[in-house]
Amino acid sequence: MEFKEALTFRHACKVFDENKKISKDEFGEILEAGRLAPSAMNMQNWEFEIIKDKELLSKVKKACWDQIQITSASELMVIYAKISELKNDEYIKKIVALKCKSKEDQEAYFNKVKAFIKNNVGDSDEQIYGWSRAQCYLAVQNMMMQAAVLGIDSCPLEGFVESELNKVLEINPKEKRVAILLAFGYKIKPTTPKFRLNLDEIVKYR
């Protein structure tokens, strides 16, 4: 599928066909698209968890306003925004070492990352969560578009009670927080047309 066609194909699928499953290889391609997503300073602020257990899926659904996508999807992914790791020098050094080979370059880039977080993000959990959550959405878009290219439907899910979801998933919100959930599968109903503002209403030049 061509990219522009995939843009039109992609939509927020509300009900998936429970009998149609995504192949392991194709879902692997979707995950790889998430892994390759851009992030500020290449900090890769995300973590992906695939929920397969049916009992757990049922509990997750209750914490997500009983949205049917949770249990009708072929695959349900919880995307976490990292917090504590972004405060951990060892994590930052690990990421820096992927990019920089010499000790001098590693030290220089490490200091650049630390300065960026201090001056542009902040050091509170809430500030780091806000930054990490924004980076997660870049990975979300990558994965939804890769799915669309493969003819696979998706639905991003922001509707959840975080405190309840934390209990169900046994999450320590000091370490990471749920940014969004992402469901993948195959639609039952035909896609409805997109309704978007015209370009001249959203694009300005100066």
PDB file of C-alpha atoms in Angstrom:
ATOM      1  CA  MET A   1       0.000   0.000   0.000  1.00  0.00           C
ATOM      2  CA  GLU A   2       1.329   3.465  -0.895  1.00  0.00           C
ATOM      3  CA  PHE A   3       1.851   5.903   1.978  1.00  0.00           C
ATOM      4  CA  LYS A   4      -0.903   8.331   0.940  1.00  0.00           C
ATOM      5  CA  GLU A   5      -3.313   5.424   0.554  1.00  0.00           C
ATOM      6  CA  ALA A   6      -2.308   4.212   4.016  1.00  0.00           C
ATOM      7  CA  LEU A   7      -3.045   7.670   5.448  1.00  0.00           C
ATOM      8  CA  THR A   8      -6.580   7.407   4.104  1.00  0.00           C
ATOM      9  CA  PHE A   9      -6.927   3.776   5.205  1.00  0.00           C
ATOM     10  CA  ARG A  10      -5.917   4.448   8.811  1.00  0.00           C
ATOM     11  CA  HIS A  11      -8.795   5.191  11.133  1.00  0.00           C
ATOM     12  CA  ALA A  12      -9.731   4.605  14.765  1.00  0.00           C
ATOM     13  CA  CYS A  13     -11.364   1.187  14.519  1.00  0.00           C
ATOM     14  CA  LYS A  14     -14.063   0.862  17.176  1.00  0.00           C
ATOM     15  CA  VAL A  15     -14.896  -2.832  16.791  1.00  0.00           C
ATOM     16  CA  PHE A  16     -12.491  -5.507  15.595  1.00  0.00           C
ATOM     17  CA  ASP A  17     -13.244  -8.920  14.109  1.00  0.00           C
ATOM     18  CA  GLU A  18     -12.359 -11.272  16.959  1.00  0.00           C
ATOM     19  CA  ASN A  19     -11.915 -14.166  14.532  1.00  0.00           C
ATOM     20  CA  LYS A  20      -9.192 -12.518  12.452  1.00  0.00           C
ATOM     21  CA  LYS A  21      -5.686 -12.530  13.896  1.00  0.00           C
ATOM     22  CA  ILE A  22      -2.548 -10.669  12.896  1.00  0.00           C
ATOM     23  CA  SER A  23       0.345 -12.900  11.896  1.00  0.00           C
ATOM     24  CA  LYS A  24       3.437 -12.966  14.091  1.00  0.00           C
ATOM     25  CA  ASP A  25       5.597 -11.622  11.259  1.00  0.00           C
ATOM     26  CA  GLU A  26       3.312  -8.691  10.494  1.00  0.00           C
ATOM     27  CA  PHE A  27       2.968  -7.757  14.152  1.00  0.00           C
ATOM     28  CA  GLY A  28       6.746  -7.914  14.368  1.00  0.00           C
ATOM     29  CA  GLU A  29       6.901  -5.326  11.586  1.00  0.00           C
ATOM     30  CA  ILE A  30       4.565  -3.079  13.564  1.00  0.00           C
ATOM     31  CA  LEU A  31       6.724  -3.387  16.684  1.00  0.00           C
ATOM     32  CA  GLU A  32       9.842  -2.649  14.661  1.00  0.00           C
ATOM     33  CA  ALA A  33       8.217   0.542  13.377  1.00  0.00           C
ATOM     34  CA  GLY A  34       7.733   1.588  16.994  1.00  0.00           C
ATOM     35  CA  ARG A  35      11.323   0.756  17.858  1.00  0.00           C
ATOM     36  CA  LEU A  36      12.565   2.914  14.994  1.00  0.00           C
ATOM     37  CA  ALA A  37      10.490   5.958  15.954  1.00  0.00           C
ATOM     38  CA  PRO A  38      12.277   9.255  16.590  1.00  0.00           C
ATOM     39  CA  SER A  39      12.600  10.705  20.079  1.00  0.00           C
ATOM     40  CA  ALA A  40      14.185  13.829  21.523  1.00  0.00           C
ATOM     41  CA  MET A  41      17.891  13.255  22.134  1.00  0.00           C
ATOM     42  CA  ASN A  42      17.212   9.635  21.082  1.00  0.00           C
ATOM     43  CA  MET A  43      16.185   8.809  24.652  1.00  0.00           C
ATOM     44  CA  GLN A  44      13.581   6.254  23.487  1.00  0.00           C
ATOM     45  CA  ASN A  45      11.231   7.185  26.318  1.00  0.00           C
ATOM     46  CA  TRP A  46       8.827   4.302  25.723  1.00  0.00           C
ATOM     47  CA  GLU A  47       8.182   0.734  26.719  1.00  0.00           C
ATOM     48  CA  PHE A  48       5.703  -1.539  24.933  1.00  0.00           C
ATOM     49  CA  GLU A  49       3.792  -4.303  26.717  1.00  0.00           C
ATOM     50  CA  ILE A  50       1.553  -6.711  24.804  1.00  0.00           C
ATOM     51  CA  ILE A  51      -1.343  -8.044  26.869  1.00  0.00           C
ATOM     52  CA  LYS A  52      -2.262 -11.603  25.855  1.00  0.00           C
ATOM     53  CA  ASP A  53      -3.800 -13.068  29.021  1.00  0.00           C
ATOM     54  CA  LYS A  54      -7.606 -13.054  28.662  1.00  0.00           C
ATOM     55  CA  GLU A  55      -8.293 -12.545  32.348  1.00  0.00           C
ATOM     56  CA  LEU A  56      -5.928  -9.584  32.434  1.00  0.00           C
ATOM     57  CA  LEU A  57      -7.485  -8.177  29.254  1.00  0.00           C
ATOM     58  CA  SER A  58     -10.880  -8.278  30.942  1.00  0.00           C
ATOM     59  CA  LYS A  59      -9.532  -6.310  33.908  1.00  0.00           C
ATOM     60  CA  VAL A  60      -7.827  -3.819  31.607  1.00  0.00           C
ATOM     61  CA  LYS A  61     -11.117  -3.350  29.761  1.00  0.00           C
ATOM     62  CA  LYS A  62     -12.899  -2.416  32.995  1.00  0.00           C
ATOM     63  CA  ALA A  63     -10.224   0.194  33.725  1.00  0.00           C
ATOM     64  CA  CYS A  64     -10.676   1.549  30.187  1.00  0.00           C
ATOM     65  CA  TRP A  65     -14.359   2.427  30.389  1.00  0.00           C
ATOM     66  CA  ASP A  66     -15.318  -1.039  29.075  1.00  0.00           C
ATOM     67  CA  GLN A  67     -14.239  -0.150  25.546  1.00  0.00           C
ATOM     68  CA  ILE A  68     -14.839  -3.163  23.312  1.00  0.00           C
ATOM     69  CA  GLN A  69     -11.625  -2.607  21.356  1.00  0.00           C
ATOM     70  CA  ILE A  70      -9.679  -3.947  24.328  1.00  0.00           C
ATOM     71  CA  THR A  71     -10.998  -7.487  24.015  1.00  0.00           C
ATOM     72  CA  SER A  72     -11.990  -7.628  20.346  1.00  0.00           C
ATOM     73  CA  ALA A  73      -8.545  -6.636  19.043  1.00  0.00           C
ATOM     74  CA  SER A  74      -6.067  -9.206  17.794  1.00  0.00           C
ATOM     75  CA  GLU A  75      -3.319  -7.446  19.758  1.00  0.00           C
ATOM     76  CA  LEU A  76      -3.498  -4.959  22.616  1.00  0.00           C
ATOM     77  CA  MET A  77      -0.452  -2.905  23.472  1.00  0.00           C
ATOM     78  CA  VAL A  78       0.101  -0.741  26.530  1.00  0.00           C
ATOM     79  CA  ILE A  79       2.623   2.010  25.893  1.00  0.00           C
ATOM     80  CA  TYR A  80       4.426   3.270  28.959  1.00  0.00           C
ATOM     81  CA  ALA A  81       6.166   6.611  29.330  1.00  0.00           C
ATOM     82  CA  LYS A  82       9.432   6.129  31.187  1.00  0.00           C
ATOM     83  CA  ILE A  83      10.137   8.310  34.219  1.00  0.00           C
ATOM     84  CA  SER A  84      12.750   6.903  36.590  1.00  0.00           C
ATOM     85  CA  GLU A  85      15.074   5.711  33.828  1.00  0.00           C
ATOM     86  CA  LEU A  86      15.295   9.252  32.472  1.00  0.00           C
ATOM     87  CA  LYS A  87      16.646  10.269  35.884  1.00  0.00           C
ATOM     88  CA  ASN A  88      19.152   7.420  35.848  1.00  0.00           C
ATOM     89  CA  ASP A  89      22.607   8.325  34.544  1.00  0.00           C
ATOM     90  CA  GLU A  90      23.323   4.694  33.682  1.00  0.00           C
ATOM     91  CA  TYR A  91      20.321   4.536  31.369  1.00  0.00           C
ATOM     92  CA  ILE A  92      21.329   7.767  29.659  1.00  0.00           C
ATOM     93  CA  LYS A  93      24.901   6.512  29.270  1.00  0.00           C
ATOM     94  CA  LYS A  94      23.597   3.278  27.728  1.00  0.00           C
ATOM     95  CA  ILE A  95      21.664   5.235  25.102  1.00  0.00           C
ATOM     96  CA  VAL A  96      24.564   7.611  24.504  1.00  0.00           C
ATOM     97  CA  ALA A  97      26.905   4.656  23.912  1.00  0.00           C
ATOM     98  CA  LEU A  98      24.677   3.514  21.043  1.00  0.00           C
ATOM     99  CA  LYS A  99      25.397   6.769  19.236  1.00  0.00           C
ATOM    100  CA  CYS A 100      28.896   7.752  20.351  1.00  0.00           C
ATOM    101  CA  LYS A 101      31.889   5.422  20.258  1.00  0.00           C
ATOM    102  CA  SER A 102      34.724   7.418  21.791  1.00  0.00           C
ATOM    103  CA  LYS A 103      34.758   8.272  25.499  1.00  0.00           C
ATOM    104  CA  GLU A 104      35.144  11.945  24.652  1.00  0.00           C
ATOM    105  CA  ASP A 105      32.080  11.954  22.410  1.00  0.00           C
ATOM    106  CA  GLN A 106      30.096   9.958  24.959  1.00  0.00           C
ATOM    107  CA  GLU A 107      30.911  12.402  27.745  1.00  0.00           C
ATOM    108  CA  ALA A 108      30.065  15.407  25.583  1.00  0.00           C
ATOM    109  CA  TYR A 109      26.723  13.983  24.454  1.00  0.00           C
ATOM    110  CA  PHE A 110      25.863  12.768  27.951  1.00  0.00           C
ATOM    111  CA  ASN A 111      26.358  16.300  29.267  1.00  0.00           C
ATOM    112  CA  LYS A 112      24.242  17.643  26.394  1.00  0.00           C
ATOM    113  CA  VAL A 113      21.395  15.277  27.257  1.00  0.00           C
ATOM    114  CA  LYS A 114      21.568  16.134  30.961  1.00  0.00           C
ATOM    115  CA  ALA A 115      21.502  19.849  30.153  1.00  0.00           C
ATOM    116  CA  PHE A 116      18.548  19.359  27.810  1.00  0.00           C
ATOM    117  CA  ILE A 117      16.532  17.543  30.470  1.00  0.00           C
ATOM    118  CA  LYS A 118      17.397  20.116  33.126  1.00  0.00           C
ATOM    119  CA  ASN A 119      16.725  23.199  31.000  1.00  0.00           C
ATOM    120  CA  ASN A 120      13.964  22.038  28.649  1.00  0.00           C
ATOM    121  CA  VAL A 121      12.114  19.317  30.535  1.00  0.00           C
ATOM    122  CA  GLY A 122      12.583  19.685  34.270  1.00  0.00           C
ATOM    123  CA  ASP A 123      13.386  17.125  36.937  1.00  0.00           C
ATOM    124  CA  SER A 124      10.002  16.430  38.521  1.00  0.00           C
ATOM    125  CA  ASP A 125       8.213  13.168  37.790  1.00  0.00           C
ATOM    126  CA  GLU A 126       5.310  15.061  36.232  1.00  0.00           C
ATOM    127  CA  GLN A 127       7.584  17.045  33.915  1.00  0.00           C
ATOM    128  CA  ILE A 128       9.475  13.964  32.784  1.00  0.00           C
ATOM    129  CA  TYR A 129       6.222  12.075  32.287  1.00  0.00           C
ATOM    130  CA  GLY A 130       4.873  14.878  30.104  1.00  0.00           C
ATOM    131  CA  TRP A 131       8.015  14.805  27.975  1.00  0.00           C
ATOM    132  CA  SER A 132       8.113  11.013  27.732  1.00  0.00           C
ATOM    133  CA  ARG A 133       4.420  10.831  26.893  1.00  0.00           C
ATOM    134  CA  ALA A 134       4.927  13.206  23.970  1.00  0.00           C
ATOM    135  CA  GLN A 135       7.719  10.988  22.633  1.00  0.00           C
ATOM    136  CA  CYS A 136       5.474   7.918  22.957  1.00  0.00           C
ATOM    137  CA  TYR A 137       3.037   9.435  20.491  1.00  0.00           C
ATOM    138  CA  LEU A 138       5.751   9.459  17.835  1.00  0.00           C
ATOM    139  CA  ALA A 139       6.096   5.698  18.258  1.00  0.00           C
ATOM    140  CA  VAL A 140       2.300   5.331  18.216  1.00  0.00           C
ATOM    141  CA  GLN A 141       2.032   7.104  14.868  1.00  0.00           C
ATOM    142  CA  ASN A 142       4.825   4.986  13.396  1.00  0.00           C
ATOM    143  CA  MET A 143       3.078   1.779  14.447  1.00  0.00           C
ATOM    144  CA  MET A 144      -0.369   2.833  13.275  1.00  0.00           C
ATOM    145  CA  MET A 145       1.006   3.786   9.874  1.00  0.00           C
ATOM    146  CA  GLN A 146       2.988   0.552   9.534  1.00  0.00           C
ATOM    147  CA  ALA A 147      -0.182  -1.330  10.397  1.00  0.00           C
ATOM    148  CA  ALA A 148      -2.097   0.625   7.748  1.00  0.00           C
ATOM    149  CA  VAL A 149       0.526  -0.174   5.111  1.00  0.00           C
ATOM    150  CA  LEU A 150      -0.070  -3.850   5.927  1.00  0.00           C
ATOM    151  CA  GLY A 151      -3.849  -3.451   5.722  1.00  0.00           C
ATOM    152  CA  ILE A 152      -4.216  -3.798   9.495  1.00  0.00           C
ATOM    153  CA  ASP A 153      -6.575  -1.567  11.464  1.00  0.00           C
ATOM    154  CA  SER A 154      -5.742   0.145  14.733  1.00  0.00           C
ATOM    155  CA  CYS A 155      -7.204   2.304  17.465  1.00  0.00           C
ATOM    156  CA  PRO A 156      -5.354   4.548  19.941  1.00  0.00           C
ATOM    157  CA  LEU A 157      -7.023   4.521  23.363  1.00  0.00           C
ATOM    158  CA  GLU A 158      -6.629   7.387  25.821  1.00  0.00           C
ATOM    159  CA  GLY A 159      -9.819   6.664  27.739  1.00  0.00           C
ATOM    160  CA  PHE A 160      -8.797   4.964  30.973  1.00  0.00           C
ATOM    161  CA  VAL A 161      -8.761   5.500  34.720  1.00  0.00           C
ATOM    162  CA  GLU A 162      -5.050   5.619  35.414  1.00  0.00           C
ATOM    163  CA  SER A 163      -5.236   4.701  39.095  1.00  0.00           C
ATOM    164  CA  GLU A 164      -7.279   1.591  38.285  1.00  0.00           C
ATOM    165  CA  LEU A 165      -5.047   0.638  35.375  1.00  0.00           C
ATOM    166  CA  ASN A 166      -1.983   0.989  37.601  1.00  0.00           C
ATOM    167  CA  LYS A 167      -3.451  -1.552  40.021  1.00  0.00           C
ATOM    168  CA  VAL A 168      -4.432  -3.982  37.273  1.00  0.00           C
ATOM    169  CA  LEU A 169      -1.025  -3.796  35.579  1.00  0.00           C
ATOM    170  CA  GLU A 170       0.879  -3.512  38.880  1.00  0.00           C
ATOM    171  CA  ILE A 171       2.557  -0.291  37.813  1.00  0.00           C
ATOM    172  CA  ASN A 172       4.713   1.897  40.041  1.00  0.00           C
ATOM    173  CA  PRO A 173       3.952   5.414  38.715  1.00  0.00           C
ATOM    174  CA  LYS A 174       7.298   6.639  40.030  1.00  0.00           C
ATOM    175  CA  GLU A 175       8.993   4.373  37.485  1.00  0.00           C
ATOM    176  CA  LYS A 176       6.671   4.701  34.484  1.00  0.00           C
ATOM    177  CA  ARG A 177       3.115   5.652  33.613  1.00  0.00           C
ATOM    178  CA  VAL A 178       0.646   4.552  30.987  1.00  0.00           C
ATOM    179  CA  ALA A 179       0.785   7.000  28.091  1.00  0.00           C
ATOM    180  CA  ILE A 180      -1.773   5.362  25.813  1.00  0.00           C
ATOM    181  CA  LEU A 181      -3.057   1.963  24.723  1.00  0.00           C
ATOM    182  CA  LEU A 182      -3.011   0.799  21.122  1.00  0.00           C
ATOM    183  CA  ALA A 183      -5.267  -1.896  19.687  1.00  0.00           C
ATOM    184  CA  PHE A 184      -4.630  -3.709  16.398  1.00  0.00           C
ATOM    185  CA  GLY A 185      -6.797  -6.034  14.357  1.00  0.00           C
ATOM    186  CA  TYR A 186      -9.223  -6.130  11.461  1.00  0.00           C
ATOM    187  CA  LYS A 187     -12.377  -4.038  11.255  1.00  0.00           C
ATOM    188  CA  ILE A 188     -15.874  -5.480  10.964  1.00  0.00           C
ATOM    189  CA  LYS A 189     -17.661  -2.385   9.669  1.00  0.00           C
ATOM    190  CA  PRO A 190     -16.617  -0.321   6.615  1.00  0.00           C
ATOM    191  CA  THR A 191     -14.464   2.727   7.290  1.00  0.00           C
ATOM    192  CA  THR A 192     -16.315   6.040   7.496  1.00  0.00           C
ATOM    193  CA  PRO A 193     -14.983   9.073   5.560  1.00  0.00           C
ATOM    194  CA  LYS A 194     -12.458  11.339   7.260  1.00  0.00           C
ATOM    195  CA  PHE A 195     -13.592  14.798   8.297  1.00  0.00           C
ATOM    196  CA  ARG A 196     -10.707  17.257   8.380  1.00  0.00           C
ATOM    197  CA  LEU A 197     -10.293  21.020   8.140  1.00  0.00           C
ATOM    198  CA  ASN A 198      -8.922  22.323   4.851  1.00  0.00           C
ATOM    199  CA  LEU A 199      -5.200  23.032   4.611  1.00  0.00           C
ATOM    200  CA  ASP A 200      -5.744  26.800   4.355  1.00  0.00           C
ATOM    201  CA  GLU A 201      -7.497  26.657   7.720  1.00  0.00           C
ATOM    202  CA  ILE A 202      -4.584  25.054   9.545  1.00  0.00           C
ATOM    203  CA  VAL A 203      -1.485  26.196   7.640  1.00  0.00           C
ATOM    204  CA  LYS A 204      -0.134  29.722   8.043  1.00  0.00           C
ATOM    205  CA  TYR A 205       2.913  31.379   6.508  1.00  0.00           C
ATOM    206  CA  ARG A 206       4.819  34.351   7.875  1.00  0.00           C
TER     207      ARG A 206
END
